[in-house]
Coordinates of N, CA and C in Angstrom, one line a residue:
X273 N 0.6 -10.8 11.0 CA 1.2 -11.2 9.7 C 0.8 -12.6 9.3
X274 N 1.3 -13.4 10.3 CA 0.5 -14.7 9.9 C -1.1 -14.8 9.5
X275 N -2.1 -14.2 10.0 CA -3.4 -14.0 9.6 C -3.3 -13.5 8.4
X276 N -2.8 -12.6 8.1 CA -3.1 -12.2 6.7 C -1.9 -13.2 5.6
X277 N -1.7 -14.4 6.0 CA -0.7 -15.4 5.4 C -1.9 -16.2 5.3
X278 N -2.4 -16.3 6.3 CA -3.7 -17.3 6.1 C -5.0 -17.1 5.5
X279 N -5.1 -15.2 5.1 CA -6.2 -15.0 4.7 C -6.1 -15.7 3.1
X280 N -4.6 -15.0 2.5 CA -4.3 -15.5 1.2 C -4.3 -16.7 0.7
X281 N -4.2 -17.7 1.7 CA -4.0 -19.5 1.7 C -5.8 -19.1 0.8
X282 N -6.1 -18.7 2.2 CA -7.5 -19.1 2.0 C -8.3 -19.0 0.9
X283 N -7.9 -17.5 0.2 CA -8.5 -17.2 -0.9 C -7.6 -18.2 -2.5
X284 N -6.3 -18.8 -2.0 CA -5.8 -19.8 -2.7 C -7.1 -21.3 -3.3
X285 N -7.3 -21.4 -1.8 CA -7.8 -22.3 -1.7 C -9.7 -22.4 -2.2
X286 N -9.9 -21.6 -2.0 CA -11.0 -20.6 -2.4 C -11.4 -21.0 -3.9
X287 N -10.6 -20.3 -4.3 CA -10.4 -20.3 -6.1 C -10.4 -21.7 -6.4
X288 N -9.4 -22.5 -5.8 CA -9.3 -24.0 -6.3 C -10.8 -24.7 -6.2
X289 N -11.5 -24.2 -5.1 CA -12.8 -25.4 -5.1 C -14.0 -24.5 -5.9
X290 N -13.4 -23.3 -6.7 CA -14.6 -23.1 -7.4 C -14.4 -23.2 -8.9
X291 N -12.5 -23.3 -8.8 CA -12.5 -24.4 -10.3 C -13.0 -25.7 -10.3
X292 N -13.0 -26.1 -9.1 CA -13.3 -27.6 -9.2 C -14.7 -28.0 -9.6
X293 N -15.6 -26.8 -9.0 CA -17.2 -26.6 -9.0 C -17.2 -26.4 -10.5
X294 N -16.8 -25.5 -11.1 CA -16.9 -24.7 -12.4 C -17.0 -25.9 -13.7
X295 N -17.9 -26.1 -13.9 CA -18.5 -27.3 -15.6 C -18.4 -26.8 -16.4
X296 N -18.8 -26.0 -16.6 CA -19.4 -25.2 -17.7 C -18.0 -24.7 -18.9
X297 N -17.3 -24.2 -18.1 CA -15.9 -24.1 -19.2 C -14.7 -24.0 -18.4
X298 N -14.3 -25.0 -18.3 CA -13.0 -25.4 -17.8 C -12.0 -24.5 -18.1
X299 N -11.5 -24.2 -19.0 CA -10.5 -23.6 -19.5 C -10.4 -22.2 -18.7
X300 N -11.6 -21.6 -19.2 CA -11.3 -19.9 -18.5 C -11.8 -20.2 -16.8
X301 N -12.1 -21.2 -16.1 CA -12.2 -21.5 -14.7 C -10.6 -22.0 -14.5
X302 N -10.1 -22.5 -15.3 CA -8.2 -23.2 -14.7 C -7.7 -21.8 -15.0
X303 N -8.1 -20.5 -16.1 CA -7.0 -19.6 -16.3 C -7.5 -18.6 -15.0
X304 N -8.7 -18.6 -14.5 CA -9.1 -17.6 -13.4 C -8.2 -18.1 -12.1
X305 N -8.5 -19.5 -11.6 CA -7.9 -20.4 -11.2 C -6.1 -20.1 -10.7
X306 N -5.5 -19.6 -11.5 CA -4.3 -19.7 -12.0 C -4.2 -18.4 -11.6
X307 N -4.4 -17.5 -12.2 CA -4.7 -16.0 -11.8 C -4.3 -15.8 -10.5
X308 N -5.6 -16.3 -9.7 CA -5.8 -15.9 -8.2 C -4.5 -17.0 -7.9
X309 N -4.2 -17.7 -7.6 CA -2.9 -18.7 -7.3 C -1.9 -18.0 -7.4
X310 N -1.1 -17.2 -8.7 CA 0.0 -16.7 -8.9 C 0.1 -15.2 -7.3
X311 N -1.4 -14.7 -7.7 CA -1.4 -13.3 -7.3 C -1.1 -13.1 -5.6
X312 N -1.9 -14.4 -5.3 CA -1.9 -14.6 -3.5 C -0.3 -15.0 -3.2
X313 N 0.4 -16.4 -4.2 CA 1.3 -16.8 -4.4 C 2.7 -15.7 -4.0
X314 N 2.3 -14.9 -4.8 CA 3.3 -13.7 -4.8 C 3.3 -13.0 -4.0
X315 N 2.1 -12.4 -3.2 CA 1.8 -12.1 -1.7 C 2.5 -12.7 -0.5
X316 N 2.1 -13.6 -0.8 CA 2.8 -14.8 0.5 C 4.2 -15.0 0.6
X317 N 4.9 -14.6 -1.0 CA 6.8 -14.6 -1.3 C 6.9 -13.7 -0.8
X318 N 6.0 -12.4 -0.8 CA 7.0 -11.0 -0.7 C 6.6 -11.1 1.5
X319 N 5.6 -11.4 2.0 CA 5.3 -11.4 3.6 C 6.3 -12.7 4.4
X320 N 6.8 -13.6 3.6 CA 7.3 -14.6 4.0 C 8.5 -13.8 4.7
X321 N 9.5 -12.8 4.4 CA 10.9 -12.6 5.1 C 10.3 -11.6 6.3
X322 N 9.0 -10.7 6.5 CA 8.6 -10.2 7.3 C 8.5 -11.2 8.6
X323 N 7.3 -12.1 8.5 CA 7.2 -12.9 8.9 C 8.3 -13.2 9.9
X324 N 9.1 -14.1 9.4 CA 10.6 -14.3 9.6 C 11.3 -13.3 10.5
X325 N 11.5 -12.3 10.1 CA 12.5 -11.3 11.1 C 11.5 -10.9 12.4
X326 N 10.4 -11.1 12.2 CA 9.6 -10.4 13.7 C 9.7 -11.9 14.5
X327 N 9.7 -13.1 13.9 CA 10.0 -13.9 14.9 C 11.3 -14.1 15.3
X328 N 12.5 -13.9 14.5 CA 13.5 -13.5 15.5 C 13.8 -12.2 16.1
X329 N 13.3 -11.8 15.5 CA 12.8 -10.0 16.8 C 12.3 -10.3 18.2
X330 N 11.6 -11.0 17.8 CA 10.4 -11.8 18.9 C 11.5 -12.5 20.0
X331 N 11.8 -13.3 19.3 CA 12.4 -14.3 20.0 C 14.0 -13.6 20.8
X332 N 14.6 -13.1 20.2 CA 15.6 -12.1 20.3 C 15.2 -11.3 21.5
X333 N 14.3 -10.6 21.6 CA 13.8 -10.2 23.1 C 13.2 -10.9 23.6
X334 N 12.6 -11.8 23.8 CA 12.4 -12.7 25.0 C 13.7 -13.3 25.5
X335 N 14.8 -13.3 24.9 CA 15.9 -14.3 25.6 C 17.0 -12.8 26.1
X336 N 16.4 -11.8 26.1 CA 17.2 -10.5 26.8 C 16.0 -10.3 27.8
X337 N 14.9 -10.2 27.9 CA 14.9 -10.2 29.3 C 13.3 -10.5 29.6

């Protein structure tokens, strides 16, 4: 779960340095930009409480035995 938390960062981050690259027309590079940001963004809200319960799952059975 975390890996695929990281794959999304990545493709977050992804997008940001190809708006940064992008000259040519700023505008529709900040709205693509924005796009991929919201979409991963949203990914990452809905994996965040998964996340979460497997490591107290986790952690919950390690302290039983």
């Amino acid at each position: 779960m975390r890996a695929i938390e990281a794959s999304y960062r990545h493709w977050i981050k992804r997008a940001q340095e190809e708006f940064k690259d992008e000259t040519v027309d700023k505008d529709r590079a900040h709205r693509r930009y924005d796009r991929i940001r919201s979409k991963y963004t949203r990914k990452i809200d809905k994996l965040q409480p998964k996340i979460r319960d497997l490591a107290v799952r986790r952690s919950e059975l390690k302290a039983e035995g």
